[in-house]
XYZ file of C-alpha atoms in Angstrom:
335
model
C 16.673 3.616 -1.930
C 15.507 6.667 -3.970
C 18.591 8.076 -4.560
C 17.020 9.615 -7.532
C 13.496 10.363 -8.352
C 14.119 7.788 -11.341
C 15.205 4.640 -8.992
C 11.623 4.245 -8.067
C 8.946 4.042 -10.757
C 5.021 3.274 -10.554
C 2.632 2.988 -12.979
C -0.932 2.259 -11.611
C -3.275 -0.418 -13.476
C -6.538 0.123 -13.172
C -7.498 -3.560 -14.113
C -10.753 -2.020 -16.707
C -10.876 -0.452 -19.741
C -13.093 3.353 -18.940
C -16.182 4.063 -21.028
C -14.687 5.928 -23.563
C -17.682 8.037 -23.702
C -19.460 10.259 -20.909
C -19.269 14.355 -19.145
C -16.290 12.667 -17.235
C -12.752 12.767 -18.538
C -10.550 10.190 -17.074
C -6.231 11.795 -17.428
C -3.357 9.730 -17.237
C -1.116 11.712 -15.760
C 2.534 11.217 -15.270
C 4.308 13.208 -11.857
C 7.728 13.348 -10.538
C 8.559 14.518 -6.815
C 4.601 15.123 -5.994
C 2.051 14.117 -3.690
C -1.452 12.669 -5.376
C -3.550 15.746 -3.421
C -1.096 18.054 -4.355
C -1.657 17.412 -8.158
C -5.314 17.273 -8.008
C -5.111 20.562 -6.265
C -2.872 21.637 -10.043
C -5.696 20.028 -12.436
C -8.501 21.513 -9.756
C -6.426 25.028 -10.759
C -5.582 24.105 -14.031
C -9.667 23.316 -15.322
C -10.952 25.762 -13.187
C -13.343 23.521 -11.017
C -13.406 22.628 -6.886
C -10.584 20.260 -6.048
C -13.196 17.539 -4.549
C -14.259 17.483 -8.292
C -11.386 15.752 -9.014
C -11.218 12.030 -8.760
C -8.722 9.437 -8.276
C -8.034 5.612 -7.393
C -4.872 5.926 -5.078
C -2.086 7.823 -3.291
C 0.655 7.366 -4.667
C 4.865 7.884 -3.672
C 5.426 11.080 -3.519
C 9.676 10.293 -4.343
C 9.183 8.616 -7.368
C 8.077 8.959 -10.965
C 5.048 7.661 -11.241
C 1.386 7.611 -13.853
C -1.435 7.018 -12.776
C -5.407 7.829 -13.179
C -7.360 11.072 -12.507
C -10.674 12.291 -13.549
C -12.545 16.143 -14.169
C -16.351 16.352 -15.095
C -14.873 17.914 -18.144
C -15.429 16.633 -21.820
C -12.884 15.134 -23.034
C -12.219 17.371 -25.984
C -11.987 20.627 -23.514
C -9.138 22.575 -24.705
C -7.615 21.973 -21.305
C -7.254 18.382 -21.124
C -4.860 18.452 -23.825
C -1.878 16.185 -23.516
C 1.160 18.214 -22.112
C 2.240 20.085 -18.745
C -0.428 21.577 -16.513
C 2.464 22.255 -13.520
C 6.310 22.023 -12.760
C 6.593 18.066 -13.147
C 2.818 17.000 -13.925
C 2.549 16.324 -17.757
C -1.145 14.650 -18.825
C -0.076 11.820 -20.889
C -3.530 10.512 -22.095
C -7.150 10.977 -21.551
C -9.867 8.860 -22.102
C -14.108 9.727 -21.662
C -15.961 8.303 -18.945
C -19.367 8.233 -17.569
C -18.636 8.911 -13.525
C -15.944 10.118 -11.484
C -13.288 8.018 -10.197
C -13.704 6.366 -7.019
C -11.126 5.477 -4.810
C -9.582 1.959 -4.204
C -10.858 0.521 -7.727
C -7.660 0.316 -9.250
C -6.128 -3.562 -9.427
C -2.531 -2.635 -8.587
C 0.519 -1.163 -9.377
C 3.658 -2.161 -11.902
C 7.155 -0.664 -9.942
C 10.592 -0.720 -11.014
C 13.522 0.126 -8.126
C 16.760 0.944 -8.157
C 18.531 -0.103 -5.097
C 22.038 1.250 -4.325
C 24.901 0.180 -2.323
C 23.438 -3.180 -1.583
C 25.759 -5.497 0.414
C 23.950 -8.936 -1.231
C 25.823 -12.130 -2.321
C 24.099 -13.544 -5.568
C 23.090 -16.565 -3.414
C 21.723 -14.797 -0.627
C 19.329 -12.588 -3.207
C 18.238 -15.219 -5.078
C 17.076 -17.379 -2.100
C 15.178 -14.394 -0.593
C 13.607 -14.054 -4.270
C 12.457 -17.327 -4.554
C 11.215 -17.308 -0.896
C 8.956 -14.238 -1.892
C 7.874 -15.710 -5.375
C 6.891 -18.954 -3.592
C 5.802 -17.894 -0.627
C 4.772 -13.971 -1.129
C 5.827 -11.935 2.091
C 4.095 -10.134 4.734
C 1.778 -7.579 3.869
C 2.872 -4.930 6.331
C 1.916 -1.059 5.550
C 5.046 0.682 4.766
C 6.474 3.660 7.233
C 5.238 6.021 4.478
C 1.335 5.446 6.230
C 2.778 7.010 9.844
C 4.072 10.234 8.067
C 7.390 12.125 8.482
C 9.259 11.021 11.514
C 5.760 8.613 12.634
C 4.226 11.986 13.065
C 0.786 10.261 12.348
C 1.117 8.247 14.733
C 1.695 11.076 17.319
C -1.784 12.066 15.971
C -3.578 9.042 17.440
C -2.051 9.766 20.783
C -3.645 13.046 20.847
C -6.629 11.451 19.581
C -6.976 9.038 22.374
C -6.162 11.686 24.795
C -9.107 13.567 24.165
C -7.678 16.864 21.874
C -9.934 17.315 18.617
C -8.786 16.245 15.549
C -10.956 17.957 12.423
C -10.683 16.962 8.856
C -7.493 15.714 7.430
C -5.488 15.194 10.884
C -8.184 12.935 11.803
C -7.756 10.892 8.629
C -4.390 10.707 9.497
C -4.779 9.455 13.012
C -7.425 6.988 12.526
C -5.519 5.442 9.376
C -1.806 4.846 11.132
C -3.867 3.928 14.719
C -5.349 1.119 12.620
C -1.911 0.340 10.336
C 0.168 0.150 13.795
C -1.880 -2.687 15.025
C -2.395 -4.360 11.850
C 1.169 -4.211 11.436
C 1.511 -5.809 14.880
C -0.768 -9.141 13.877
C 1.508 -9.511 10.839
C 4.736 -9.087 13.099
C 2.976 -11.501 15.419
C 1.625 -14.336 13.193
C 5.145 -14.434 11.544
C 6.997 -14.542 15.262
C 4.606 -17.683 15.511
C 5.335 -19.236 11.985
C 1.057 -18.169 11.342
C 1.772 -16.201 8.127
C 0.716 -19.259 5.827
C -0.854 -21.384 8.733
C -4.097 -22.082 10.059
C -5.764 -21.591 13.879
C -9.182 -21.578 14.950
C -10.734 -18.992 14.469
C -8.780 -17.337 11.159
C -10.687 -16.122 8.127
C -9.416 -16.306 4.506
C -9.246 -13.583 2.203
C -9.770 -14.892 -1.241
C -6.572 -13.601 -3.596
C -7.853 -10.592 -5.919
C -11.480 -9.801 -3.818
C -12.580 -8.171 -1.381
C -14.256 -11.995 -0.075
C -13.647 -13.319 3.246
C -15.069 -16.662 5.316
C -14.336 -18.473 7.804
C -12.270 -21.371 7.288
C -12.595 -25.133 8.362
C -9.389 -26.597 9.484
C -10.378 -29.927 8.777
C -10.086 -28.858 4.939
C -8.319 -30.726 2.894
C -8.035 -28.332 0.214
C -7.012 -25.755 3.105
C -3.152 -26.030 2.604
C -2.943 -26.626 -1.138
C -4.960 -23.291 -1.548
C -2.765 -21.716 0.727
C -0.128 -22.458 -1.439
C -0.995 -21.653 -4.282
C -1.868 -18.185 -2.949
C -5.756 -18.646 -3.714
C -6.333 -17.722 -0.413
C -4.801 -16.050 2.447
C -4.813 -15.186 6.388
C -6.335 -12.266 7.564
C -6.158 -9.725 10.450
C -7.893 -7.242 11.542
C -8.056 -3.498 10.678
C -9.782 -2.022 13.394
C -13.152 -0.419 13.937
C -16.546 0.238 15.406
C -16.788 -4.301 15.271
C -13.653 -4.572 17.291
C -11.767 -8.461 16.048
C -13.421 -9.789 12.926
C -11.741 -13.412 13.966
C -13.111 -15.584 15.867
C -12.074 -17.925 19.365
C -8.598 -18.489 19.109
C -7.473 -16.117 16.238
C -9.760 -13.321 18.297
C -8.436 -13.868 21.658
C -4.170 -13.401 20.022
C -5.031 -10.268 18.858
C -6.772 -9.455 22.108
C -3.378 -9.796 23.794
C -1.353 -8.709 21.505
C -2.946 -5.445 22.327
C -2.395 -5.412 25.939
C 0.948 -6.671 25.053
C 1.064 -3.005 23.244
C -0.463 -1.669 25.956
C -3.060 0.045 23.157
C -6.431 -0.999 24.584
C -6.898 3.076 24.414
C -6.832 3.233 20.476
C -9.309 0.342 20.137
C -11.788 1.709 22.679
C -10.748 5.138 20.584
C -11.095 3.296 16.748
C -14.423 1.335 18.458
C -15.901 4.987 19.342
C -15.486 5.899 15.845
C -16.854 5.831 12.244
C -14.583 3.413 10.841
C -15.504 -0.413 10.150
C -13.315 -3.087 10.847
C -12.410 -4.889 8.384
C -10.307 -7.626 7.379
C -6.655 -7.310 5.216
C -4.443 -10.486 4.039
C -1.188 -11.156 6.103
C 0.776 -12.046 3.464
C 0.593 -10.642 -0.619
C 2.174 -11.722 -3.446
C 4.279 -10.144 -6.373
C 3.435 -10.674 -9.852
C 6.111 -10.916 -12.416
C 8.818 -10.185 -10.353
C 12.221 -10.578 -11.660
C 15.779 -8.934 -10.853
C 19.173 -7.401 -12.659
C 22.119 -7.525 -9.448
C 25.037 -5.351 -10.498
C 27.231 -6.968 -7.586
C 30.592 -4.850 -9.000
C 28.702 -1.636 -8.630
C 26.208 -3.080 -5.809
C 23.214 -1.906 -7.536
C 19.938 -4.332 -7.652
C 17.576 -3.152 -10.233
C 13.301 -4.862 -9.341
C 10.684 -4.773 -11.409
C 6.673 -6.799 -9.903
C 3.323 -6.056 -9.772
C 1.486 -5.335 -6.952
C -2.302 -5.217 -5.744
C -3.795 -1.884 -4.891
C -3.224 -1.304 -0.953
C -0.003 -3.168 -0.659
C 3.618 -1.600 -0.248
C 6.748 -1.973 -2.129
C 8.518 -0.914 1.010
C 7.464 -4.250 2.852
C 8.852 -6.288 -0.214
C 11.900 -4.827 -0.763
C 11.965 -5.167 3.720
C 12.198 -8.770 3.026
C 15.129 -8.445 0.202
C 17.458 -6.412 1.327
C 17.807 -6.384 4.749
C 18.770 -3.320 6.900
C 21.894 -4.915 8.225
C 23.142 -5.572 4.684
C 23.198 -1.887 4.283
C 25.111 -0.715 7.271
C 27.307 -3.223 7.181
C 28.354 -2.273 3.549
C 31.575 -0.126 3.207
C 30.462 1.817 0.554
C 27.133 3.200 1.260
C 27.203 6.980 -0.294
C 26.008 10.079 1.535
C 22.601 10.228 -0.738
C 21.339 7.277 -0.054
């Protein structure tokens, strides 16, 4: 995977049309090899105003090619919001007036298209796993890229919980893979248990495309059929100040899946803290996805939408698994 910058495209939908008129200009901007911050910090230097002027939805790959939405409290017919490179790599492709800045998280998703290399897949085997996911969706795990270089993040936490001070960005950092790790471990837990598109006592549904949860009556008739038609989902819990936002049951695994981790430390840390718990799906669901196998050159070509928050990293998990890989005589030295 990400061989080359160009085997892993994103292109961020924003899901609204902007004003088109306002101080604000929102910039589509288009950046290969680059971390989100690191090209606000460019367009900060570029239009001469404070970085935390700059807005944006989402942070995005940094090994990829990818577009997606920033915005300046500039007008939009400034001389330096013209389309064209503001830094080695970062071109502004459009830009469109708005009244306010751009908040994080309200993007709807993102469209990706992946090159995969050096695949060991039989055309049966990847079109079975493809069907699974377009049936079925897959688990919504957050991808290794939220525990930074080498899980460095979630070395972090540790130090967190231990008592060292964390200030500003570090603490971000800590807080965000602390609550990803155990996340992570409900989804690896509910699918050990066959729970990714079941019911327990207890469970709350996250309705598909919201931010809605309630509680959900197992005596439901509509329950399963809703489930299956990915209307609604499971949830888990990301962890905060409230502690489980399930209930009996559904509370009490989680409970012991964390003395199972032996992390009742980061929850009595995350519980201590500013963050809120809230609730994520355990399973997501592709849009449009479709495939192109090369099996005489062992290249897999994806293209499917995703929702903002979700990982293309925990899809392609589910497609080509890491045993493929090694077991494949002819995986190159770049990949």
């Amino acid at each position: 995977m990400r061989a080359e910058l160009a085997d892993f495209r994103v292109v961020e939908q924003l899901g609204f049309e902007p004003d088109n008129d306002g101080p604000h200009t929102w910039l589509n901007v288009r950046k290969l090899g680059a971390t989100t911050p690191w090209v606000a910090k460019q367009l900060a230097e570029h239009c001469g105003i404070a970085v935390r002027d700059v807005g944006y939805s989402g942070l995005k790959d940094r090994h990829a090619i990818t577009e997606q939405w920033f915005s300046v409290p500039l007008p939009a017919d400034d001389s330096r919001l013209q389309a064209g490179e503001i830094a080695p790599d970062v071109e502004i492709v459009a830009r469109v007036p708005a009244r306010r800045k751009l908040k994080r998280g309200t993007h709807r998703g993102n469209d990706f298209e992946l090159i995969i290399r050096d695949t060991a897949l039989t055309d049966n085997t990847l079109a079975a796993r493809i069907d699974a996911i377009r049936r079925d969706g897959f688990p919504n795990y957050f991808g290794p890229q939220r525990f930074g270089r080498e899980f460095g993040n979630l070395g972090l936490a540790d130090r967190a919980v231990r008592g060292q001070k964390l200030r500003g960005p570090k603490r971000e950092y800590a807080i965000s893979a602390a609550r990803s790790f155990l996340f992570n471990g409900f989804v690896g837990q509910r699918v050990a248990e066959r729970l990714l598109l079941d019911w327990q006592e207890g469970d709350r549904a996250s309705l598909d495309g919201s931010r809605s949860h309630f509680s959900v009556d197992l005596d439901d008739p509509d329950l399963m059929s809703r489930t299956a038609n990915g209307d609604i989902h499971p949830s888990a819990t990301l962890w905060g100040r409230e502690g489980s936002l399930l209930a009996g049951p559904a509370a009490n695994r989680e409970q012991a899946l964390i003395r199972e981790l032996g992390k009742e430390a980061w929850c009595d840390w995350l519980e201590r803290g500013r963050s809120t718990s809230m609730l994520r799906p355990v399973r997501v669901r592709a849009s449009a996805l479709t495939y192109q196998y090369d099996a005489a050159n062992a290249r897999l070509r994806l293209q499917f939408g995703l929702p903002a928050g979700s990982f293309a990293t925990a899809l392609l998990a589910e497609i080509v698994d890491v045993r493929d890989v090694r077991a494949h005589s002819r995986v190159s030295s770049n990949t």
